[in-house]
CSV table of C-alpha atoms in Angstrom, one decimal:
chain,number,residue,atom,x,y,z
Y,1224,MET,CA,-40.8,-3.0,118.4
Y,1225,ALA,CA,-42.8,-4.9,119.9
Y,1226,ASP,CA,-43.0,-8.9,118.9
Y,1227,ASN,CA,-46.6,-8.3,116.9
Y,1228,ALA,CA,-45.4,-5.1,115.2
Y,1229,ALA,CA,-42.8,-6.6,114.0
Y,1230,PHE,CA,-45.1,-9.7,113.0
Y,1231,ASP,CA,-47.4,-6.8,111.3
Y,1232,VAL,CA,-44.4,-5.2,109.4
Y,1233,TYR,CA,-43.8,-9.0,108.1
Y,1234,GLU,CA,-46.5,-10.1,106.6
Y,1235,ARG,CA,-47.2,-6.3,104.8
Y,1236,GLU,CA,-44.2,-7.0,103.0
Y,1237,ILE,CA,-45.7,-10.0,102.0
Y,1238,ILE,CA,-48.2,-9.0,100.8
Y,1239,ILE,CA,-46.8,-5.7,99.3
Y,1240,SER,CA,-44.0,-9.1,97.3
Y,1241,GLU,CA,-47.0,-10.9,96.6
Y,1242,LEU,CA,-48.5,-7.4,94.0
Y,1243,ARG,CA,-45.0,-6.7,92.7
Y,1244,ARG,CA,-45.1,-10.9,92.3
Y,1245,THR,CA,-48.7,-10.3,89.9
Y,1246,LEU,CA,-47.0,-7.9,88.0
Y,1247,ASP,CA,-44.4,-9.3,86.6
Y,1248,LEU,CA,-46.4,-11.4,85.5
Y,1249,ILE,CA,-48.5,-9.3,83.6
Y,1250,SER,CA,-46.6,-11.0,80.4
Y,1251,ASP,CA,-47.8,-14.7,81.1
Y,1252,GLU,CA,-51.9,-13.7,81.2
Y,1253,ASP,CA,-52.8,-17.1,82.2
Y,1254,GLN,CA,-50.6,-16.6,86.2
Y,1255,PHE,CA,-52.1,-13.0,85.7
Y,1256,ARG,CA,-55.6,-14.5,85.6
Y,1257,ALA,CA,-55.0,-16.1,88.3
Y,1258,ARG,CA,-53.8,-14.7,91.1
Y,1259,LEU,CA,-56.3,-11.6,89.9
Y,1260,PRO,CA,-59.0,-13.4,92.8
Y,1261,ASP,CA,-56.8,-11.9,95.3
Y,1262,LEU,CA,-56.2,-8.7,94.4
Y,1263,THR,CA,-59.5,-7.3,96.4
Y,1264,ILE,CA,-58.8,-9.5,99.6
Y,1265,GLN,CA,-54.9,-8.5,99.5
Y,1266,HIS,CA,-56.6,-5.1,99.2
Y,1267,ARG,CA,-58.7,-5.2,102.1
Y,1268,LYS,CA,-55.6,-7.1,104.5
Y,1269,PHE,CA,-53.5,-4.6,103.9
Y,1270,SER,CA,-54.7,-1.7,105.3
Y,1271,LYS,CA,-56.7,-3.3,108.3
Y,1272,ILE,CA,-52.1,-4.2,109.1
Y,1273,GLN,CA,-51.3,-0.9,107.4
Y,1274,THR,CA,-53.4,1.0,109.9
Y,1275,LYS,CA,-52.5,-1.2,112.5
Y,1276,ILE,CA,-49.1,-0.3,112.2
Y,1277,GLU,CA,-48.8,2.1,112.3
Y,1278,LYS,CA,-51.4,2.9,115.6
Y,1279,SER,CA,-49.1,0.8,117.1
Y,1280,PHE,CA,-46.5,3.3,115.8
Y,1281,ILE,CA,-48.2,5.8,117.7
Y,1282,LYS,CA,-48.4,4.1,120.7
Y,1283,ALA,CA,-44.7,4.1,120.3
Y,1284,LYS,CA,-44.4,6.9,119.4
Y,1285,CYS,CA,-41.7,6.2,117.1
Y,1286,PHE,CA,-44.6,7.1,114.0
Y,1287,ASP,CA,-42.6,8.5,110.8
Y,1288,LYS,CA,-45.8,10.2,108.4
Y,1289,ASP,CA,-44.2,10.4,105.5
Y,1290,GLU,CA,-42.6,6.6,105.4
Y,1291,GLN,CA,-45.5,5.6,106.2
Y,1292,LEU,CA,-47.4,8.0,103.3
Y,1293,SER,CA,-44.6,6.1,101.0
Y,1294,ILE,CA,-45.4,2.5,102.1
Y,1295,ARG,CA,-49.0,3.0,100.9
Y,1296,ASN,CA,-48.7,5.5,97.5
Y,1297,GLU,CA,-46.7,2.6,96.9
Y,1298,PHE,CA,-48.9,-0.3,97.6
Y,1299,ASN,CA,-52.0,1.7,95.9
Y,1300,ASP,CA,-49.8,2.1,93.1
Y,1301,LEU,CA,-49.2,-1.2,92.3
Y,1302,TYR,CA,-53.5,-2.3,93.4
Y,1303,PHE,CA,-54.3,0.7,90.5
Y,1304,GLU,CA,-51.4,-0.7,88.5
Y,1305,ILE,CA,-52.1,-3.9,88.4
Y,1306,LEU,CA,-56.0,-3.0,88.2
Y,1307,LYS,CA,-55.7,-1.0,84.9
Y,1308,HIS,CA,-54.4,-4.3,83.2
Y,1309,SER,CA,-57.2,-6.0,84.9
Y,1310,ASN,CA,-60.0,-3.9,83.6
Y,1311,LYS,CA,-58.5,-4.7,79.8
Y,1312,LEU,CA,-58.5,-8.4,80.1
Y,1313,LYS,CA,-62.2,-7.8,80.8
Y,1314,LYS,CA,-62.3,-5.8,78.0
Y,1315,GLN,CA,-61.0,-8.2,75.3
Y,1316,ASP,CA,-63.6,-10.8,77.8
Y,1317,ASP,CA,-66.4,-8.3,76.8
Y,1318,GLU,CA,-65.3,-8.6,73.1
Y,1319,HIS,CA,-65.1,-12.4,72.9
Y,1320,ARG,CA,-68.6,-12.7,74.1
Y,1321,ARG,CA,-69.6,-10.6,72.2
Y,1322,SER,CA,-68.7,-11.6,69.2
Y,1323,SER,CA,-69.8,-15.5,70.1
Y,1324,THR,CA,-73.4,-14.7,71.7
Y,1325,TYR,CA,-74.8,-16.1,68.5
Y,1326,GLN,CA,-72.8,-19.4,68.5
Y,1327,ARG,CA,-72.8,-20.4,72.6
Y,1328,HIS,CA,-76.8,-19.9,72.7
Y,1329,SER,CA,-79.6,-22.0,71.1
Y,1330,VAL,CA,-81.5,-21.1,68.5
Y,1331,CYS,CA,-84.7,-20.3,70.6
Y,1332,PHE,CA,-82.2,-18.8,72.8
Y,1333,GLN,CA,-80.5,-16.7,69.9
Y,1334,ASN,CA,-81.9,-13.3,69.9
Y,1335,THR,CA,-81.8,-12.8,74.1
Y,1336,SER,CA,-79.4,-11.4,76.4
Y,1337,HIS,CA,-77.6,-13.1,78.8
Y,1338,MET,CA,-80.2,-12.3,81.6
Y,1339,ASN,CA,-82.6,-14.8,79.1
Y,1340,LYS,CA,-81.0,-17.1,80.1
Y,1341,LEU,CA,-80.4,-18.7,84.5
Y,1342,PRO,CA,-77.1,-20.9,84.4
Y,1343,SER,CA,-77.7,-24.3,83.7
Y,1344,LEU,CA,-77.7,-26.0,87.6
Y,1345,PRO,CA,-79.9,-23.0,90.0
Y,1346,LEU,CA,-79.2,-19.8,91.6
Y,1347,PRO,CA,-78.2,-20.3,95.5
Y,1348,THR,CA,-79.5,-18.4,97.5
Y,1349,PHE,CA,-78.4,-16.3,100.8
Y,1350,SER,CA,-80.8,-14.3,103.5
Y,1351,GLY,CA,-77.9,-13.3,105.4
Y,1352,GLU,CA,-77.6,-16.5,107.8
Y,1353,VAL,CA,-73.9,-16.5,107.9
Y,1354,THR,CA,-73.0,-20.1,108.4
Y,1355,ASP,CA,-74.8,-20.8,105.1
Y,1356,TRP,CA,-72.3,-17.7,103.4
Y,1357,GLN,CA,-69.2,-20.4,102.6
Y,1358,SER,CA,-71.4,-22.3,100.1
Y,1359,TYR,CA,-73.8,-18.9,98.9
Y,1360,TYR,CA,-70.2,-17.6,97.9
Y,1361,ASP,CA,-68.3,-20.8,96.2
Y,1362,LEU,CA,-71.4,-21.9,94.4
Y,1363,PHE,CA,-72.3,-18.4,93.3
Y,1364,CYS,CA,-68.5,-18.1,92.5
Y,1365,SER,CA,-68.8,-21.3,90.1
Y,1366,LEU,CA,-71.3,-19.9,88.0
Y,1367,ILE,CA,-71.7,-15.8,87.7
Y,1368,HIS,CA,-68.6,-14.6,89.8
Y,1369,ASP,CA,-66.1,-16.4,87.2
Y,1370,ASN,CA,-68.2,-16.8,85.0
Y,1371,LEU,CA,-66.3,-15.0,81.9
Y,1372,ALA,CA,-70.1,-15.3,79.6
Y,1373,TYR,CA,-71.1,-12.3,81.6
Y,1374,THR,CA,-70.4,-8.8,81.7
Y,1375,ASP,CA,-69.7,-7.4,85.4
Y,1376,VAL,CA,-73.9,-5.5,85.2
Y,1377,GLU,CA,-75.1,-8.5,84.4
Y,1378,LYS,CA,-73.1,-10.5,87.0
Y,1379,PHE,CA,-74.6,-7.6,89.9
Y,1380,ARG,CA,-78.5,-8.6,88.7
Y,1381,TYR,CA,-77.7,-12.2,88.8
Y,1382,LEU,CA,-76.2,-11.1,92.0
Y,1383,LEU,CA,-79.1,-8.9,93.2
Y,1384,LEU,CA,-81.3,-12.2,92.2
Y,1385,THR,CA,-79.3,-13.7,94.8
Y,1386,LEU,CA,-79.8,-12.4,97.7
Y,1387,LYS,CA,-83.0,-11.2,100.1
Y,1388,ASP,CA,-83.5,-9.6,103.6
Y,1389,GLU,CA,-80.6,-7.8,105.0
Y,1390,PRO,CA,-77.9,-8.9,102.6
Y,1391,TYR,CA,-80.0,-7.3,99.5
Y,1392,ASN,CA,-81.1,-4.4,101.9
Y,1393,LEU,CA,-76.7,-3.5,102.3
Y,1394,ILE,CA,-76.7,-2.9,98.3
Y,1395,LYS,CA,-79.8,-2.6,96.3
Y,1396,SER,CA,-78.7,1.1,96.5
Y,1397,ILE,CA,-76.0,1.3,94.7
Y,1398,PRO,CA,-76.4,1.8,90.9
Y,1399,ILE,CA,-75.7,-1.3,89.3
Y,1400,THR,CA,-72.6,-0.3,86.5
Y,1401,GLU,CA,-69.6,-2.6,86.1
Y,1402,ASP,CA,-67.3,-0.7,88.4
Y,1403,ASN,CA,-70.2,-1.1,90.9
Y,1404,TYR,CA,-70.7,-4.8,90.1
Y,1405,ASN,CA,-66.8,-5.3,92.6
Y,1406,ILE,CA,-68.2,-2.6,95.3
Y,1407,ALA,CA,-71.0,-4.0,95.8
Y,1408,ILE,CA,-69.9,-7.9,96.1
Y,1409,ASP,CA,-67.0,-6.3,98.3
Y,1410,THR,CA,-69.7,-5.3,100.8
Y,1411,LEU,CA,-71.1,-8.5,101.1
Y,1412,VAL,CA,-67.8,-10.0,101.9
Y,1413,SER,CA,-66.4,-8.0,104.7
Y,1414,ARG,CA,-70.5,-8.2,106.3
Y,1415,TYR,CA,-70.4,-12.0,106.3
Y,1416,ASP,CA,-66.7,-13.5,105.4
Y,1417,ASN,CA,-66.2,-13.3,109.3
Y,1418,LYS,CA,-64.6,-16.4,110.6
Y,1419,ARG,CA,-65.2,-15.8,114.1
Y,1420,ILE,CA,-68.2,-15.2,113.9
Y,1421,ILE,CA,-69.4,-17.9,111.0
Y,1422,ALA,CA,-67.3,-19.9,114.0
Y,1423,SER,CA,-69.3,-19.7,116.9
Y,1424,LYS,CA,-72.4,-19.5,114.6
Y,1425,HIS,CA,-71.2,-22.7,114.4
Y,1426,LEU,CA,-70.8,-23.5,117.6
Y,1427,ASP,CA,-73.8,-22.1,118.9
Y,1428,LYS,CA,-75.7,-24.9,117.1
Y,1429,ILE,CA,-73.7,-27.3,118.8
Y,1430,LEU,CA,-74.4,-26.3,121.9
Y,1431,ASP,CA,-78.1,-25.3,121.5
Y,1432,LEU,CA,-78.6,-28.6,120.7
Y,1433,LYS,CA,-82.3,-29.7,122.1
Y,1434,PRO,CA,-82.3,-33.0,123.8
Y,1435,PHE,CA,-84.4,-35.2,121.7
Y,1436,SER,CA,-87.4,-37.6,122.9
Y,1437,GLU,CA,-86.6,-41.5,122.6
Y,1438,LYS,CA,-87.7,-41.5,119.1
Y,1439,ILE,CA,-85.4,-42.1,116.0
Y,1440,SER,CA,-86.0,-39.2,113.7
Y,1441,GLY,CA,-85.5,-37.5,116.8
Y,1442,LEU,CA,-82.4,-38.7,117.6
Y,1443,ARG,CA,-81.3,-39.1,113.1
Y,1444,GLU,CA,-82.5,-34.8,112.9
Y,1445,LEU,CA,-79.6,-34.7,116.4
Y,1446,LEU,CA,-77.0,-36.2,115.2
Y,1447,ASN,CA,-77.2,-34.9,111.9
Y,1448,ILE,CA,-77.1,-31.3,113.1
Y,1449,TYR,CA,-74.1,-32.6,115.3
Y,1450,GLN,CA,-72.1,-34.1,111.8
Y,1451,GLU,CA,-73.2,-30.6,109.9
Y,1452,ASN,CA,-71.7,-28.2,112.6
Y,1453,ILE,CA,-68.7,-30.2,112.9
Y,1454,LYS,CA,-68.1,-30.4,109.3
Y,1455,ALA,CA,-68.1,-27.4,109.5
Y,1456,LEU,CA,-65.9,-26.5,111.4
Y,1457,GLU,CA,-63.8,-29.1,110.1
Y,1458,THR,CA,-63.6,-27.3,106.1
Y,1459,MET,CA,-62.2,-24.4,107.9
Y,1460,GLN,CA,-59.5,-25.6,110.1
Y,1461,PHE,CA,-60.6,-25.6,113.1
Y,1462,PRO,CA,-58.1,-28.7,115.2
Y,1463,VAL,CA,-62.0,-30.4,115.9
Y,1464,ARG,CA,-60.3,-33.4,117.0
Y,1465,HIS,CA,-58.9,-32.6,120.0
Y,1466,TRP,CA,-62.0,-31.0,121.3
Y,1467,SER,CA,-64.1,-34.4,121.2
Y,1468,PHE,CA,-64.2,-35.6,124.8
Y,1469,ILE,CA,-65.7,-32.1,125.1
Y,1470,LEU,CA,-68.0,-33.1,122.4
Y,1471,LEU,CA,-69.2,-36.2,123.1
Y,1472,ASN,CA,-69.6,-35.2,126.2
Y,1473,ILE,CA,-71.9,-31.9,125.0
Y,1474,LEU,CA,-74.2,-34.3,122.9
Y,1475,LEU,CA,-74.3,-37.1,125.1
Y,1476,ARG,CA,-76.1,-34.7,127.7
Y,1477,LYS,CA,-79.0,-33.9,124.3
Y,1478,ILE,CA,-79.9,-37.7,124.6
Y,1479,PRO,CA,-81.6,-39.5,127.2
Y,1480,LEU,CA,-79.9,-40.8,130.2
Y,1481,ILE,CA,-81.8,-44.8,129.8
Y,1482,ILE,CA,-79.2,-44.6,126.4
Y,1483,ARG,CA,-76.6,-42.6,127.8
Y,1484,LYS,CA,-76.0,-45.4,130.1
Y,1485,ARG,CA,-75.8,-48.3,127.2
Y,1486,PHE,CA,-73.5,-46.1,125.3
Y,1487,GLU,CA,-71.5,-45.6,128.4
Y,1488,LEU,CA,-71.7,-49.2,129.3
Y,1489,SER,CA,-70.4,-49.9,125.9
Y,1490,LEU,CA,-66.6,-48.5,126.9
Y,1491,GLU,CA,-66.6,-50.1,129.6
C-alpha cells in the first residue's frame, strides 16, 4: 500500500475512533453535547477519505468490496446512533424552551414568537464573497446556530434572512423544516468553507493591490487592505512570517519610487 493510502487509512481510523468515543460519552451529557458540532465535519471527512481509499485499492487491484462496505456500515451505524441521541436532546431542549418562553421574554414581547425578537446584536450577512465566509459563519453560529433557545425551523428562517445573491439562491428551494436546516447549513459549508480557495482570494487581494498616489489617504487604504489580508492568512495558520521578504517586496512595488527609495535607504 502506498504511503498516502496508508495515511488515509490511519486518518479514517481516527474518525471512526472519535465516533466510538462520542457514543461512549452519551451518559456524560456535557461532553456528548460538546462533541456534536464536529459530527457533520466528521461525516464529510469520512466520505471523502473512504472514497479516496477505495479508489486507491481499485487502482492497486487489491479492492475488497465486502471489507469496505463493512467499514462504511460501521461508520454509518455509529453516526446515526449519535444523531438519534442528538435529536432526543434537541427535543428536550425545545420542550424546555417552550415551557419557559414567558419568563424569558419581556412583557411587551410575551405573546410573540422568537422570529419577532431578533438577537440584540445585528445579524451578519453573506453574499458569496468567500473571504467573508469565516467571519460570517462564526458570528451566525454564535448568535443563532449554537443558541438552544431557537428551534431548527427558526434557525433556518434566520439563515435565509442573512443570505443574499448566490448563497441565498443555493438553499432557497430547500423546504423549511427541522430536518432540512442542517442540510442547508451543510450545503453552504461544502460550497464556501474551502481553505485553499479562501486563502487564494486573500493572496489575490494582496497581489492585486493598486499603486497609490502620494496622498496619505491612499497609503492608509493600501496598508489597511494589505494588513487585513495578511492577518486573515495568519489566522488560517499559514506561515506568513516566512513569506515576509516576498510580501514586503510586493508591497514596495505598489508605492511611489521616491518613498520606496527612502525606505530602502533607512535600512542601510
